mmCIF file of C-alpha atoms in Angstrom:
data_model
loop_
_atom_site.group_PDB
_atom_site.id
_atom_site.type_symbol
_atom_site.label_atom_id
_atom_site.label_comp_id
_atom_site.label_asym_id
_atom_site.label_seq_id
_atom_site.Cartn_x
_atom_site.Cartn_y
_atom_site.Cartn_z
ATOM 1 C CA UNK A 1 -0.199 -0.172 0.120
ATOM 2 C CA UNK A 2 0.864 3.584 -0.648
ATOM 3 C CA UNK A 3 1.881 6.174 2.270
ATOM 4 C CA UNK A 4 2.938 9.870 1.776
ATOM 5 C CA UNK A 5 4.487 11.713 4.913
ATOM 6 C CA UNK A 6 5.080 15.174 6.026
ATOM 7 C CA UNK A 7 6.783 15.535 8.161
ATOM 8 C CA UNK A 8 6.806 18.865 9.399
ATOM 9 C CA UNK A 9 2.858 19.855 11.044
ATOM 10 C CA UNK A 10 3.353 23.487 10.885
ATOM 11 C CA UNK A 11 5.924 25.495 9.848
ATOM 12 C CA UNK A 12 6.729 29.730 10.693
ATOM 13 C CA UNK A 13 8.593 31.363 8.381
ATOM 14 C CA UNK A 14 9.130 34.863 7.477
ATOM 15 C CA UNK A 15 8.608 37.145 4.434
ATOM 16 C CA UNK A 16 11.153 37.188 2.405
ATOM 17 C CA UNK A 17 12.691 33.906 3.507
ATOM 18 C CA UNK A 18 12.976 30.802 1.521
ATOM 19 C CA UNK A 19 10.795 27.682 1.964
ATOM 20 C CA UNK A 20 11.124 23.669 2.472
ATOM 21 C CA UNK A 21 8.139 21.233 3.184
ATOM 22 C CA UNK A 22 9.337 18.062 2.940
ATOM 23 C CA UNK A 23 6.957 15.412 1.259
ATOM 24 C CA UNK A 24 8.890 11.249 1.718
ATOM 25 C CA UNK A 25 6.387 8.601 -0.314
ATOM 26 C CA UNK A 26 6.121 5.200 0.288
ATOM 27 C CA UNK A 27 5.290 3.108 -3.101
ATOM 28 C CA UNK A 28 5.936 0.227 -5.255
ATOM 29 C CA UNK A 29 5.640 1.272 -8.293
ATOM 30 C CA UNK A 30 6.065 4.439 -11.020
ATOM 31 C CA UNK A 31 4.869 7.129 -8.940
ATOM 32 C CA UNK A 32 3.284 9.856 -9.889
ATOM 33 C CA UNK A 33 3.176 13.076 -7.178
ATOM 34 C CA UNK A 34 1.946 16.144 -6.402
ATOM 35 C CA UNK A 35 1.735 19.261 -4.059
ATOM 36 C CA UNK A 36 -1.635 21.408 -3.478
ATOM 37 C CA UNK A 37 -2.556 24.433 -1.378
ATOM 38 C CA UNK A 38 -5.505 25.040 0.083
ATOM 39 C CA UNK A 39 -6.783 27.999 2.220
ATOM 40 C CA UNK A 40 -9.379 27.574 5.295
ATOM 41 C CA UNK A 41 -12.799 26.875 4.442
ATOM 42 C CA UNK A 42 -11.429 26.331 -0.152
ATOM 43 C CA UNK A 43 -10.790 23.739 -2.144
ATOM 44 C CA UNK A 44 -7.028 22.359 -3.812
ATOM 45 C CA UNK A 45 -5.196 23.884 -6.199
ATOM 46 C CA UNK A 46 -2.414 22.515 -7.992
ATOM 47 C CA UNK A 47 0.722 24.358 -7.235
ATOM 48 C CA UNK A 48 3.084 21.258 -9.018
ATOM 49 C CA UNK A 49 3.039 16.894 -10.017
ATOM 50 C CA UNK A 50 5.703 14.969 -10.962
ATOM 51 C CA UNK A 51 4.960 12.208 -13.899
ATOM 52 C CA UNK A 52 8.868 11.865 -14.870
ATOM 53 C CA UNK A 53 11.815 13.351 -17.085
ATOM 54 C CA UNK A 54 13.103 15.918 -15.227
ATOM 55 C CA UNK A 55 13.247 15.671 -11.456
ATOM 56 C CA UNK A 56 13.115 19.442 -10.762
ATOM 57 C CA UNK A 57 9.362 20.481 -11.279
ATOM 58 C CA UNK A 58 8.456 24.277 -11.916
ATOM 59 C CA UNK A 59 5.282 24.651 -10.479
ATOM 60 C CA UNK A 60 2.984 28.707 -9.873
ATOM 61 C CA UNK A 61 3.467 30.908 -7.542
ATOM 62 C CA UNK A 62 6.800 30.324 -8.119
ATOM 63 C CA UNK A 63 7.738 27.003 -6.743
ATOM 64 C CA UNK A 64 9.222 24.428 -7.177
ATOM 65 C CA UNK A 65 10.149 20.233 -6.710
ATOM 66 C CA UNK A 66 12.167 18.265 -6.455
ATOM 67 C CA UNK A 67 11.685 14.081 -6.981
ATOM 68 C CA UNK A 68 14.328 12.300 -5.583
ATOM 69 C CA UNK A 69 13.739 8.580 -6.151
ATOM 70 C CA UNK A 70 16.929 7.481 -3.762
ATOM 71 C CA UNK A 71 15.364 9.106 -0.842
ATOM 72 C CA UNK A 72 11.564 8.247 -2.285
ATOM 73 C CA UNK A 73 11.115 12.545 -1.348
ATOM 74 C CA UNK A 74 9.455 14.999 -3.444
ATOM 75 C CA UNK A 75 9.759 18.522 -1.080
ATOM 76 C CA UNK A 76 8.635 21.577 -1.868
ATOM 77 C CA UNK A 77 10.466 25.301 -1.929
ATOM 78 C CA UNK A 78 9.904 28.482 -2.686
ATOM 79 C CA UNK A 79 12.903 31.244 -2.396
ATOM 80 C CA UNK A 80 10.933 33.852 -0.795
ATOM 81 C CA UNK A 81 7.752 33.730 0.558
ATOM 82 C CA UNK A 82 5.569 35.794 0.684
ATOM 83 C CA UNK A 83 3.034 36.574 3.013
ATOM 84 C CA UNK A 84 -0.227 35.549 0.488
ATOM 85 C CA UNK A 85 1.523 31.639 1.159
ATOM 86 C CA UNK A 86 0.379 31.262 4.338
ATOM 87 C CA UNK A 87 -1.801 27.843 4.009
ATOM 88 C CA UNK A 88 -2.052 24.615 4.188
ATOM 89 C CA UNK A 89 0.674 22.579 1.699
ATOM 90 C CA UNK A 90 -0.463 19.256 0.383
ATOM 91 C CA UNK A 91 2.013 15.937 -0.681
ATOM 92 C CA UNK A 92 0.164 13.627 -2.548
ATOM 93 C CA UNK A 93 0.668 10.670 -4.428
ATOM 94 C CA UNK A 94 -1.831 9.290 -7.249
ATOM 95 C CA UNK A 95 -1.539 5.808 -7.987
ATOM 96 C CA UNK A 96 -2.075 4.677 -12.044
ATOM 97 C CA UNK A 97 -5.522 3.838 -10.833
ATOM 98 C CA UNK A 98 -5.648 7.390 -10.180
ATOM 99 C CA UNK A 99 -6.414 7.060 -6.390
ATOM 100 C CA UNK A 100 -4.484 9.794 -4.297
ATOM 101 C CA UNK A 101 -3.021 9.256 -0.749
ATOM 102 C CA UNK A 102 -2.511 12.057 1.018
ATOM 103 C CA UNK A 103 -0.237 13.642 3.356
ATOM 104 C CA UNK A 104 -1.101 14.674 6.385
ATOM 105 C CA UNK A 105 -0.824 18.175 5.348
ATOM 106 C CA UNK A 106 1.876 21.327 6.820
ATOM 107 C CA UNK A 107 0.708 24.315 8.242
ATOM 108 C CA UNK A 108 2.307 27.635 6.651
ATOM 109 C CA UNK A 109 2.266 30.382 8.969
ATOM 110 C CA UNK A 110 4.121 33.690 7.592
ATOM 111 C CA UNK A 111 5.498 36.134 10.043
ATOM 112 C CA UNK A 112 5.975 40.141 9.211
ATOM 113 C CA UNK B 1 -6.363 21.380 -17.498
ATOM 114 C CA UNK B 2 -9.656 19.755 -17.372
ATOM 115 C CA UNK B 3 -12.448 21.106 -14.809
ATOM 116 C CA UNK B 4 -14.301 18.917 -12.428
ATOM 117 C CA UNK B 5 -17.310 21.041 -10.766
ATOM 118 C CA UNK B 6 -18.772 20.465 -7.538
ATOM 119 C CA UNK B 7 -22.122 20.964 -6.366
ATOM 120 C CA UNK B 8 -23.625 22.578 -4.220
ATOM 121 C CA UNK B 9 -20.224 24.396 -1.869
ATOM 122 C CA UNK B 10 -22.265 25.015 1.088
ATOM 123 C CA UNK B 11 -24.905 22.952 2.693
ATOM 124 C CA UNK B 12 -26.425 23.440 5.569
ATOM 125 C CA UNK B 13 -29.002 20.239 6.663
ATOM 126 C CA UNK B 14 -31.400 18.780 9.517
ATOM 127 C CA UNK B 15 -30.767 16.526 11.433
ATOM 128 C CA UNK B 16 -31.695 12.845 9.788
ATOM 129 C CA UNK B 17 -32.659 14.025 6.463
ATOM 130 C CA UNK B 18 -30.545 13.368 2.880
ATOM 131 C CA UNK B 19 -28.029 15.584 1.187
ATOM 132 C CA UNK B 20 -26.997 15.108 -2.604
ATOM 133 C CA UNK B 21 -23.832 16.318 -4.085
ATOM 134 C CA UNK B 22 -22.987 16.675 -7.883
ATOM 135 C CA UNK B 23 -19.600 16.287 -8.747
ATOM 136 C CA UNK B 24 -19.306 16.964 -13.076
ATOM 137 C CA UNK B 25 -16.499 16.600 -15.064
ATOM 138 C CA UNK B 26 -17.256 19.831 -18.209
ATOM 139 C CA UNK B 27 -14.504 19.041 -20.447
ATOM 140 C CA UNK B 28 -13.705 15.304 -19.970
ATOM 141 C CA UNK B 29 -14.898 12.068 -19.431
ATOM 142 C CA UNK B 30 -14.009 10.694 -16.408
ATOM 143 C CA UNK B 31 -13.724 6.753 -16.144
ATOM 144 C CA UNK B 32 -12.975 6.739 -12.349
ATOM 145 C CA UNK B 33 -14.482 8.859 -10.024
ATOM 146 C CA UNK B 34 -13.513 9.082 -6.154
ATOM 147 C CA UNK B 35 -14.927 10.703 -3.354
ATOM 148 C CA UNK B 36 -12.997 12.076 -0.204
ATOM 149 C CA UNK B 37 -13.772 13.379 3.506
ATOM 150 C CA UNK B 38 -11.450 16.422 5.012
ATOM 151 C CA UNK B 39 -12.745 16.721 8.731
ATOM 152 C CA UNK B 40 -10.903 20.215 10.563
ATOM 153 C CA UNK B 41 -7.455 20.646 10.245
ATOM 154 C CA UNK B 42 -7.077 16.767 8.820
ATOM 155 C CA UNK B 43 -5.602 15.893 5.577
ATOM 156 C CA UNK B 44 -7.935 14.225 2.557
ATOM 157 C CA UNK B 45 -9.269 10.612 3.144
ATOM 158 C CA UNK B 46 -10.823 9.041 0.528
ATOM 159 C CA UNK B 47 -14.330 7.324 1.050
ATOM 160 C CA UNK B 48 -15.044 6.171 -2.605
ATOM 161 C CA UNK B 49 -14.282 4.556 -5.338
ATOM 162 C CA UNK B 50 -16.853 4.607 -8.462
ATOM 163 C CA UNK B 51 -17.080 3.696 -11.824
ATOM 164 C CA UNK B 52 -19.120 4.318 -14.575
ATOM 165 C CA UNK B 53 -21.886 1.929 -14.985
ATOM 166 C CA UNK B 54 -20.168 0.054 -11.510
ATOM 167 C CA UNK B 55 -21.002 -0.264 -7.710
ATOM 168 C CA UNK B 56 -18.721 1.611 -5.945
ATOM 169 C CA UNK B 57 -16.010 0.548 -3.681
ATOM 170 C CA UNK B 58 -16.268 1.922 -0.346
ATOM 171 C CA UNK B 59 -12.848 1.940 1.552
ATOM 172 C CA UNK B 60 -13.068 0.139 5.148
ATOM 173 C CA UNK B 61 -14.998 1.569 7.887
ATOM 174 C CA UNK B 62 -17.235 4.109 5.510
ATOM 175 C CA UNK B 63 -20.873 3.006 5.969
ATOM 176 C CA UNK B 64 -21.859 2.287 2.083
ATOM 177 C CA UNK B 65 -25.555 2.163 3.375
ATOM 178 C CA UNK B 66 -24.893 5.608 4.290
ATOM 179 C CA UNK B 67 -22.917 6.984 1.344
ATOM 180 C CA UNK B 68 -24.811 6.317 -1.346
ATOM 181 C CA UNK B 69 -22.748 6.928 -4.273
ATOM 182 C CA UNK B 70 -23.973 6.669 -8.404
ATOM 183 C CA UNK B 71 -21.594 7.119 -11.063
ATOM 184 C CA UNK B 72 -24.697 7.012 -13.874
ATOM 185 C CA UNK B 73 -22.956 8.748 -17.137
ATOM 186 C CA UNK B 74 -19.257 9.680 -17.952
ATOM 187 C CA UNK B 75 -19.725 12.712 -16.322
ATOM 188 C CA UNK B 76 -20.937 12.562 -13.022
ATOM 189 C CA UNK B 77 -21.020 10.985 -10.012
ATOM 190 C CA UNK B 78 -22.990 11.671 -6.845
ATOM 191 C CA UNK B 79 -22.987 11.255 -3.151
ATOM 192 C CA UNK B 80 -25.563 11.354 -1.176
ATOM 193 C CA UNK B 81 -26.041 11.612 2.704
ATOM 194 C CA UNK B 82 -28.610 9.910 3.555
ATOM 195 C CA UNK B 83 -30.074 10.243 7.123
ATOM 196 C CA UNK B 84 -27.074 12.725 8.007
ATOM 197 C CA UNK B 85 -26.575 13.077 11.745
ATOM 198 C CA UNK B 86 -24.150 16.712 12.920
ATOM 199 C CA UNK B 87 -20.754 13.860 13.404
ATOM 200 C CA UNK B 88 -21.316 13.498 9.432
ATOM 201 C CA UNK B 89 -20.857 17.707 9.433
ATOM 202 C CA UNK B 90 -17.796 17.733 7.034
ATOM 203 C CA UNK B 91 -15.579 18.852 3.743
ATOM 204 C CA UNK B 92 -15.885 16.093 0.841
ATOM 205 C CA UNK B 93 -14.171 16.872 -2.124
ATOM 206 C CA UNK B 94 -14.276 14.397 -5.809
ATOM 207 C CA UNK B 95 -12.220 13.956 -8.030
ATOM 208 C CA UNK B 96 -12.381 12.174 -11.387
ATOM 209 C CA UNK B 97 -9.494 11.115 -14.204
ATOM 210 C CA UNK B 98 -9.741 10.238 -17.225
ATOM 211 C CA UNK B 99 -8.572 7.553 -19.212
ATOM 212 C CA UNK B 100 -4.683 8.642 -18.431
ATOM 213 C CA UNK B 101 -5.323 8.222 -14.424
ATOM 214 C CA UNK B 102 -2.491 9.655 -13.713
ATOM 215 C CA UNK B 103 -3.706 12.859 -12.977
ATOM 216 C CA UNK B 104 -6.836 13.377 -10.798
ATOM 217 C CA UNK B 105 -9.211 16.661 -11.049
ATOM 218 C CA UNK B 106 -10.591 18.165 -8.008
ATOM 219 C CA UNK B 107 -13.536 19.348 -7.391
ATOM 220 C CA UNK B 108 -14.390 22.706 -5.619
ATOM 221 C CA UNK B 109 -15.826 20.672 -2.201
ATOM 222 C CA UNK B 110 -18.477 20.786 -0.512
ATOM 223 C CA UNK B 111 -19.211 21.719 2.847
ATOM 224 C CA UNK B 112 -22.235 20.010 4.719
ATOM 225 C CA UNK B 113 -23.184 21.526 8.367
ATOM 226 C CA UNK B 114 -25.674 18.846 10.152
ATOM 227 C CA UNK B 115 -28.220 20.917 12.519
#
């Protein structure tokens, strides 16, 4: 069975500082990996996805993520955080049947 | 990208009544649709998987008689919460995949409050 782990429940960064959110996965086949952001009371917004090819993927809002098969990781990064980035972030893994398994999420707080 | 529309976005119902939530794929044929539930401050948990024309497959611990899922066409799946109780209050989100199955497209979610 597949699983996704987001080790950090809550992260606080200062506005303008860099950000890295960690994601580790467990899956016996090729993973399809995603990062979503969710603001309070809202649905999911896709930030970026990895299927194959270049292991460094670019997403919206200045986010990027790097797939490292040897570490079973797909960490999300942003060089300079904006106050509007404060939200809940979910890493997800899809099987080839389309089923999504989510991590527990990381709450990002941005200090002024 | 593909668009999935979910309605209603918010619903308040009285305890003991039933509520239907619709999930539509607007610009693609959804071979499979998924229903998730998200309690406050928690992650999304898969409730069931539905394929067009087939009975839904429910995850362990999800009551199939309480959460009725119908996937009558390639563009529409419905989730009916029957005899709703306050503990069913939650955020329900659907997703749909096309023939490729590698990416699921999510609806906007439905906030259900049972009073």
